[in-house]
Amino acid sequence: MQLDLNLLSALDALLEEGSVAGAAARMHVSAPAMSRTLGRLRRATGDQILVRTGWTMTPTPHAIAVRSEVHALVQQANAVLSPQRPLDLEQLERTFTLQCHDAIGTAIGPALLAIVQAQAPGVALRLLAEAATDTNDLRHGQVDLEIGAAAPSQPEIRHETIGEDRLVLAVRSGHPLASGKADLARYARAQHLTVSRRGRLSDPVDKALAALGLRRRVVASAPTSTAALLLVRQSDLVVVVPEQMCRSAVIALGLQTLPLPLKMTAVPVHQAWHQRYDTDNAHSWLRAQVREATRTVFDADHPARSGVRKPRAPRTS
């Protein structure tokens, strides 16, 4: 059986619009013609695709499962068949949605906004907080770019490492740990705070301590690094944070940083995007600006200590 690839575009329109009439208007065909196309799709797939529920139509479970894949295929086909045009940044009007860890957003936000406003004044950025649970926002198109420490595992999500940061202790000025050597025993005896969007009271630091036969007392968790640093400023709590990413907040709050008396691996900074944007010139430009903004954060002070590696070429997770 030879498949008419035009059906993919029709299926994409039907699933995006959720109605025959809406898909017909989008495809510039009549409603009866789109209804006949829906019939062809049902015969080809063996699935109803859309079923009527009252005055509206609802996608079937199969349709929901393939919706993002269909959309990606149509986008890729359009990219292949459409001539590439030079990117005119002065005329570019687009809104990009970025989701990132609050420390990363606070650190690179000023530099990124300055670069974008200078090069592409018609571009707007929506900076979203990191979600409390794992999402498929990249896959479904709600987010254009994710920036964080965790590398995505989905095969259709691309990512690259754009920096690495070391962990340090943040304490208030005059904290007992700031006087004398903050050795491992003194550190373990302090009262601790974790940073967790899910409210977890343990993290890899606890595993590292347990391996040495030590245990710390975590008295609270905070949902963001900024909230944690504000709590530290007004207490004797100790929090572990990435040094360069939290540097501006630490300085603004008058806090001190101390070396972490534990051997911990560096914290990577990744940016991730759906493969549908691989051939999108504007999205490629945005990723380059995120790399540049991140570089300015790490190079602003103590570049030798930041542990930054030269960014690798994008790769599939």
Tab-separated table of C-alpha atoms in Angstrom:
chain	number	residue	atom	x	y	z
A	1	MET	CA	0.000	0.000	0.000
A	2	GLN	CA	1.390	3.402	-0.994
A	3	LEU	CA	0.796	6.036	1.677
A	4	ASP	CA	-0.143	9.580	0.696
A	5	LEU	CA	2.232	11.728	2.752
A	6	ASN	CA	-0.225	14.627	2.479
A	7	LEU	CA	-2.234	12.735	5.072
A	8	LEU	CA	0.440	13.592	7.648
A	9	SER	CA	-0.223	17.315	7.238
A	10	ALA	CA	-3.967	16.709	7.486
A	11	LEU	CA	-3.517	14.551	10.591
A	12	ASP	CA	-1.329	17.235	12.172
A	13	ALA	CA	-3.976	19.880	11.469
A	14	LEU	CA	-6.794	17.709	12.846
A	15	LEU	CA	-4.899	16.967	16.056
A	16	GLU	CA	-3.788	20.579	16.504
A	17	GLU	CA	-7.229	22.069	15.831
A	18	GLY	CA	-9.315	19.317	17.402
A	19	SER	CA	-12.079	19.674	14.816
A	20	VAL	CA	-12.783	19.017	11.150
A	21	ALA	CA	-13.853	22.621	10.545
A	22	GLY	CA	-10.732	24.054	12.179
A	23	ALA	CA	-8.448	21.697	10.278
A	24	ALA	CA	-10.246	22.510	7.013
A	25	ALA	CA	-9.711	26.258	7.535
A	26	ARG	CA	-6.060	25.689	8.382
A	27	MET	CA	-5.505	23.523	5.290
A	28	HIS	CA	-7.597	25.848	3.053
A	29	VAL	CA	-10.011	23.116	2.007
A	30	SER	CA	-13.728	22.622	2.517
A	31	ALA	CA	-15.130	20.921	5.603
A	32	PRO	CA	-16.538	17.994	3.535
A	33	ALA	CA	-13.109	17.480	1.936
A	34	MET	CA	-11.450	17.372	5.358
A	35	SER	CA	-14.140	15.005	6.596
A	36	ARG	CA	-13.314	12.656	3.702
A	37	THR	CA	-9.601	12.956	4.579
A	38	LEU	CA	-10.397	12.001	8.175
A	39	GLY	CA	-12.122	8.915	6.795
A	40	ARG	CA	-8.992	8.026	4.812
A	41	LEU	CA	-6.881	8.479	7.936
A	42	ARG	CA	-9.187	6.208	9.907
A	43	ARG	CA	-8.905	3.504	7.271
A	44	ALA	CA	-5.118	3.891	7.016
A	45	THR	CA	-4.478	3.787	10.768
A	46	GLY	CA	-7.307	1.529	11.907
A	47	ASP	CA	-8.131	4.138	14.546
A	48	GLN	CA	-10.941	6.687	14.847
A	49	ILE	CA	-8.418	9.549	15.454
A	50	LEU	CA	-11.152	11.960	16.604
A	51	VAL	CA	-14.469	10.944	18.189
A	52	ARG	CA	-17.442	13.177	18.884
A	53	THR	CA	-18.187	13.994	22.530
A	54	GLY	CA	-21.207	16.259	22.613
A	55	TRP	CA	-20.480	19.415	20.630
A	56	THR	CA	-16.739	18.804	20.463
A	57	MET	CA	-14.377	16.142	19.183
A	58	THR	CA	-11.846	14.324	21.367
A	59	PRO	CA	-8.638	12.613	20.185
A	60	THR	CA	-8.328	8.898	20.826
A	61	PRO	CA	-5.503	7.534	23.019
A	62	HIS	CA	-3.629	6.490	19.867
A	63	ALA	CA	-3.980	9.993	18.417
A	64	ILE	CA	-2.661	11.534	21.627
A	65	ALA	CA	0.283	9.126	21.637
A	66	VAL	CA	1.388	10.019	18.097
A	67	ARG	CA	0.470	13.737	18.103
A	68	SER	CA	3.917	15.105	18.950
A	69	GLU	CA	5.647	12.688	16.565
A	70	VAL	CA	3.314	13.666	13.723
A	71	HIS	CA	3.886	17.357	14.389
A	72	ALA	CA	7.665	16.856	14.427
A	73	LEU	CA	7.559	14.949	11.129
A	74	VAL	CA	5.531	17.694	9.454
A	75	GLN	CA	7.880	20.378	10.792
A	76	GLN	CA	10.911	18.472	9.537
A	77	ALA	CA	9.331	17.959	6.127
A	78	ASN	CA	8.552	21.676	5.874
A	79	ALA	CA	12.131	22.488	6.826
A	80	VAL	CA	13.465	20.140	4.153
A	81	LEU	CA	11.184	21.449	1.416
A	82	SER	CA	11.356	25.142	2.301
A	83	PRO	CA	14.319	27.204	1.110
A	84	GLN	CA	16.615	28.375	3.886
A	85	ARG	CA	16.525	32.125	4.290
A	86	PRO	CA	19.237	34.193	5.940
A	87	LEU	CA	18.284	35.120	9.487
A	88	ASP	CA	17.486	38.837	9.757
A	89	LEU	CA	17.776	39.520	13.485
A	90	GLU	CA	16.581	43.114	13.202
A	91	GLN	CA	13.326	41.908	11.624
A	92	LEU	CA	12.917	38.761	13.717
A	93	GLU	CA	9.743	38.814	15.819
A	94	ARG	CA	9.422	35.755	18.010
A	95	THR	CA	8.838	34.725	21.588
A	96	PHE	CA	11.065	32.025	23.032
A	97	THR	CA	10.143	30.115	26.179
A	98	LEU	CA	13.070	29.071	28.379
A	99	GLN	CA	12.715	26.874	31.444
A	100	CYS	CA	15.627	26.864	33.855
A	101	HIS	CA	16.830	26.348	37.396
A	102	ASP	CA	16.414	29.579	39.336
A	103	ALA	CA	20.155	29.953	40.008
A	104	ILE	CA	20.899	29.610	36.304
A	105	GLY	CA	18.141	32.000	35.281
A	106	THR	CA	19.282	34.614	37.790
A	107	ALA	CA	22.922	34.224	36.773
A	108	ILE	CA	22.673	34.282	32.983
A	109	GLY	CA	19.444	36.288	32.664
A	110	PRO	CA	20.987	39.813	32.670
A	111	ALA	CA	23.667	38.931	30.103
A	112	LEU	CA	21.232	36.986	27.916
A	113	LEU	CA	18.642	39.787	27.903
A	114	ALA	CA	21.291	42.352	27.051
A	115	ILE	CA	22.561	40.275	24.126
A	116	VAL	CA	19.082	39.537	22.772
A	117	GLN	CA	17.876	43.129	23.061
A	118	ALA	CA	20.987	44.415	21.313
A	119	GLN	CA	20.858	41.931	18.428
A	120	ALA	CA	17.145	41.175	17.983
A	121	PRO	CA	14.901	43.874	19.495
A	122	GLY	CA	11.756	42.075	18.268
A	123	VAL	CA	12.484	38.941	20.299
A	124	ALA	CA	10.860	38.371	23.695
A	125	LEU	CA	11.944	35.788	26.282
A	126	ARG	CA	9.613	33.956	28.641
A	127	LEU	CA	11.706	32.682	31.561
A	128	LEU	CA	9.904	29.899	33.405
A	129	ALA	CA	10.840	28.273	36.681
A	130	GLU	CA	11.936	24.667	36.720
A	131	ALA	CA	8.904	22.391	36.994
A	132	ALA	CA	8.307	20.579	40.280
A	133	THR	CA	7.864	17.303	38.396
A	134	ASP	CA	9.305	15.867	35.209
A	135	THR	CA	7.434	17.089	32.131
A	136	ASN	CA	7.340	16.599	28.378
A	137	ASP	CA	7.165	20.345	27.720
A	138	LEU	CA	10.081	20.219	25.275
A	139	ARG	CA	8.493	17.385	23.358
A	140	HIS	CA	5.067	19.026	23.248
A	141	GLY	CA	6.381	22.434	22.247
A	142	GLN	CA	5.449	24.399	25.386
A	143	VAL	CA	9.151	25.074	26.051
A	144	ASP	CA	11.764	25.964	23.440
A	145	LEU	CA	14.841	25.460	25.590
A	146	GLU	CA	15.560	23.902	28.988
A	147	ILE	CA	18.661	24.913	30.935
A	148	GLY	CA	19.641	22.903	33.985
A	149	ALA	CA	21.925	20.351	35.563
A	150	ALA	CA	20.127	17.187	34.479
A	151	ALA	CA	20.770	15.805	31.002
A	152	PRO	CA	17.563	14.615	29.294
A	153	SER	CA	17.260	10.952	28.357
A	154	GLN	CA	14.624	11.025	25.595
A	155	PRO	CA	16.162	10.154	22.204
A	156	GLU	CA	14.396	13.005	20.402
A	157	ILE	CA	15.796	15.632	22.805
A	158	ARG	CA	19.170	17.141	21.896
A	159	HIS	CA	21.433	18.639	24.520
A	160	GLU	CA	24.886	20.085	24.994
A	161	THR	CA	27.028	20.889	28.007
A	162	ILE	CA	27.688	24.632	28.166
A	163	GLY	CA	29.524	24.830	31.487
A	164	GLU	CA	30.375	23.229	34.807
A	165	ASP	CA	30.303	24.704	38.299
A	166	ARG	CA	31.765	23.574	41.607
A	167	LEU	CA	29.795	23.297	44.827
A	168	VAL	CA	30.572	25.552	47.801
A	169	LEU	CA	29.065	26.339	51.192
A	170	ALA	CA	27.081	29.558	51.643
A	171	VAL	CA	26.787	31.010	55.145
A	172	ARG	CA	25.896	34.341	56.700
A	173	SER	CA	28.630	36.805	57.538
A	174	GLY	CA	30.059	35.922	60.944
A	175	HIS	CA	28.837	32.325	60.853
A	176	PRO	CA	30.794	30.039	63.226
A	177	LEU	CA	32.052	27.961	60.301
A	178	ALA	CA	33.602	31.087	58.776
A	179	SER	CA	36.088	31.328	61.647
A	180	GLY	CA	38.851	28.765	61.537
A	181	LYS	CA	38.966	25.800	59.224
A	182	ALA	CA	35.601	24.458	58.127
A	183	ASP	CA	36.676	20.822	58.319
A	184	LEU	CA	34.443	17.847	57.680
A	185	ALA	CA	33.535	17.213	61.323
A	186	ARG	CA	32.525	20.854	61.948
A	187	TYR	CA	30.596	20.902	58.702
A	188	ALA	CA	28.656	17.738	59.571
A	189	ARG	CA	27.683	19.130	62.979
A	190	ALA	CA	26.149	22.301	61.510
A	191	GLN	CA	22.448	22.720	60.767
A	192	HIS	CA	21.770	22.255	57.096
A	193	LEU	CA	19.338	23.376	54.423
A	194	THR	CA	18.707	21.632	51.103
A	195	VAL	CA	17.544	23.138	47.836
A	196	SER	CA	14.820	20.965	46.339
A	197	ARG	CA	11.867	21.832	44.136
A	198	ARG	CA	10.215	18.664	45.470
A	199	GLY	CA	10.984	19.327	49.133
A	200	ARG	CA	13.545	16.565	49.541
A	201	LEU	CA	15.587	16.634	52.736
A	202	SER	CA	18.561	14.752	51.303
A	203	ASP	CA	20.789	15.077	48.250
A	204	PRO	CA	24.114	13.683	46.950
A	205	VAL	CA	25.973	15.399	49.801
A	206	ASP	CA	24.320	12.999	52.242
A	207	LYS	CA	25.481	9.998	50.212
A	208	ALA	CA	29.035	11.340	50.193
A	209	LEU	CA	28.929	11.842	53.969
A	210	ALA	CA	27.455	8.369	54.547
A	211	ALA	CA	30.335	6.835	52.595
A	212	LEU	CA	32.641	8.415	55.188
A	213	GLY	CA	30.528	7.237	58.127
A	214	LEU	CA	29.128	10.710	58.797
A	215	ARG	CA	25.643	12.168	58.874
A	216	ARG	CA	24.384	15.742	58.851
A	217	ARG	CA	21.155	17.175	60.219
A	218	VAL	CA	18.977	18.779	57.557
A	219	VAL	CA	16.414	20.974	59.298
A	220	ALA	CA	14.598	22.349	56.249
A	221	SER	CA	14.401	22.474	52.463
A	222	ALA	CA	13.809	25.454	50.194
A	223	PRO	CA	12.318	25.300	46.682
A	224	THR	CA	14.897	27.594	45.064
A	225	SER	CA	18.492	28.666	45.605
A	226	THR	CA	17.376	32.267	46.127
A	227	ALA	CA	14.947	31.268	48.876
A	228	ALA	CA	17.648	29.131	50.504
A	229	LEU	CA	20.159	31.987	50.495
A	230	LEU	CA	17.614	34.347	52.050
A	231	LEU	CA	17.034	31.830	54.853
A	232	VAL	CA	20.772	31.413	55.352
A	233	ARG	CA	21.248	35.170	55.665
A	234	GLN	CA	19.012	35.280	58.741
A	235	SER	CA	20.135	32.096	60.503
A	236	ASP	CA	23.036	29.780	61.234
A	237	LEU	CA	21.923	27.382	58.504
A	238	VAL	CA	24.405	26.140	55.909
A	239	VAL	CA	23.509	25.456	52.287
A	240	VAL	CA	25.459	23.930	49.407
A	241	VAL	CA	25.138	25.900	46.157
A	242	PRO	CA	26.921	26.115	42.771
A	243	GLU	CA	29.598	28.794	43.173
A	244	GLN	CA	29.465	30.767	39.935
A	245	MET	CA	25.741	30.494	39.324
A	246	CYS	CA	24.934	31.835	42.800
A	247	ARG	CA	27.784	34.340	42.992
A	248	SER	CA	25.707	37.474	42.257
A	249	ALA	CA	23.017	36.467	44.789
A	250	VAL	CA	25.655	35.677	47.433
A	251	ILE	CA	27.260	39.096	46.934
A	252	ALA	CA	23.915	40.932	46.919
A	253	LEU	CA	22.883	39.285	50.205
A	254	GLY	CA	26.247	39.856	51.896
A	255	LEU	CA	26.905	36.148	52.393
A	256	GLN	CA	30.169	34.232	52.457
A	257	THR	CA	31.178	31.130	50.557
A	258	LEU	CA	33.480	28.462	51.953
A	259	PRO	CA	35.064	25.435	50.299
A	260	LEU	CA	32.970	22.297	50.632
A	261	PRO	CA	35.060	19.857	52.721
A	262	LEU	CA	33.892	16.954	50.573
A	263	LYS	CA	34.988	15.650	47.226
A	264	MET	CA	32.001	16.233	44.953
A	265	THR	CA	31.776	16.147	41.182
A	266	ALA	CA	31.251	19.420	39.341
A	267	VAL	CA	27.682	20.429	38.514
A	268	PRO	CA	27.126	20.480	34.735
A	269	VAL	CA	25.007	23.086	32.977
A	270	HIS	CA	23.087	21.691	29.996
A	271	GLN	CA	20.819	23.295	27.462
A	272	ALA	CA	18.307	20.977	25.818
A	273	TRP	CA	15.862	21.294	22.928
A	274	HIS	CA	13.639	19.121	20.756
A	275	GLN	CA	15.129	17.857	17.531
A	276	ARG	CA	12.437	19.713	15.575
A	277	TYR	CA	14.536	22.868	16.104
A	278	ASP	CA	17.762	21.443	14.683
A	279	THR	CA	17.248	23.265	11.376
A	280	ASP	CA	15.616	26.382	12.857
A	281	ASN	CA	18.057	29.256	12.313
A	282	ALA	CA	16.437	31.474	14.946
A	283	HIS	CA	16.575	28.709	17.545
A	284	SER	CA	20.219	28.005	16.679
A	285	TRP	CA	20.943	31.696	17.212
A	286	LEU	CA	19.201	31.597	20.609
A	287	ARG	CA	21.281	28.588	21.714
A	288	ALA	CA	24.452	30.440	20.733
A	289	GLN	CA	23.410	33.428	22.857
A	290	VAL	CA	22.735	31.163	25.857
A	291	ARG	CA	26.219	29.706	25.446
A	292	GLU	CA	27.698	33.211	25.323
A	293	ALA	CA	25.723	34.422	28.355
A	294	THR	CA	26.834	31.360	30.312
A	295	ARG	CA	30.446	31.953	29.324
A	296	THR	CA	30.278	35.517	30.652
A	297	VAL	CA	29.065	34.206	34.026
A	298	PHE	CA	31.928	31.743	34.367
A	299	ASP	CA	34.547	34.135	32.997
A	300	ALA	CA	33.485	37.130	35.092
A	301	ASP	CA	35.535	36.088	38.101
A	302	HIS	CA	37.990	33.324	38.967
A	303	PRO	CA	37.812	31.595	35.560
A	304	ALA	CA	40.479	29.111	36.581
A	305	ARG	CA	38.305	27.876	39.448
A	306	SER	CA	35.062	27.521	37.580
A	307	GLY	CA	35.947	24.207	35.979
A	308	VAL	CA	34.305	25.189	32.701
A	309	ARG	CA	35.004	23.028	29.735
A	310	LYS	CA	34.741	24.136	26.158
A	311	PRO	CA	31.145	23.397	25.064
A	312	ARG	CA	30.783	20.229	23.066
A	313	ALA	CA	28.912	20.007	19.827
A	314	PRO	CA	25.210	19.162	20.235
A	315	ARG	CA	24.573	15.452	20.624
A	316	THR	CA	21.640	13.178	21.042
A	317	SER	CA	21.004	12.176	24.639
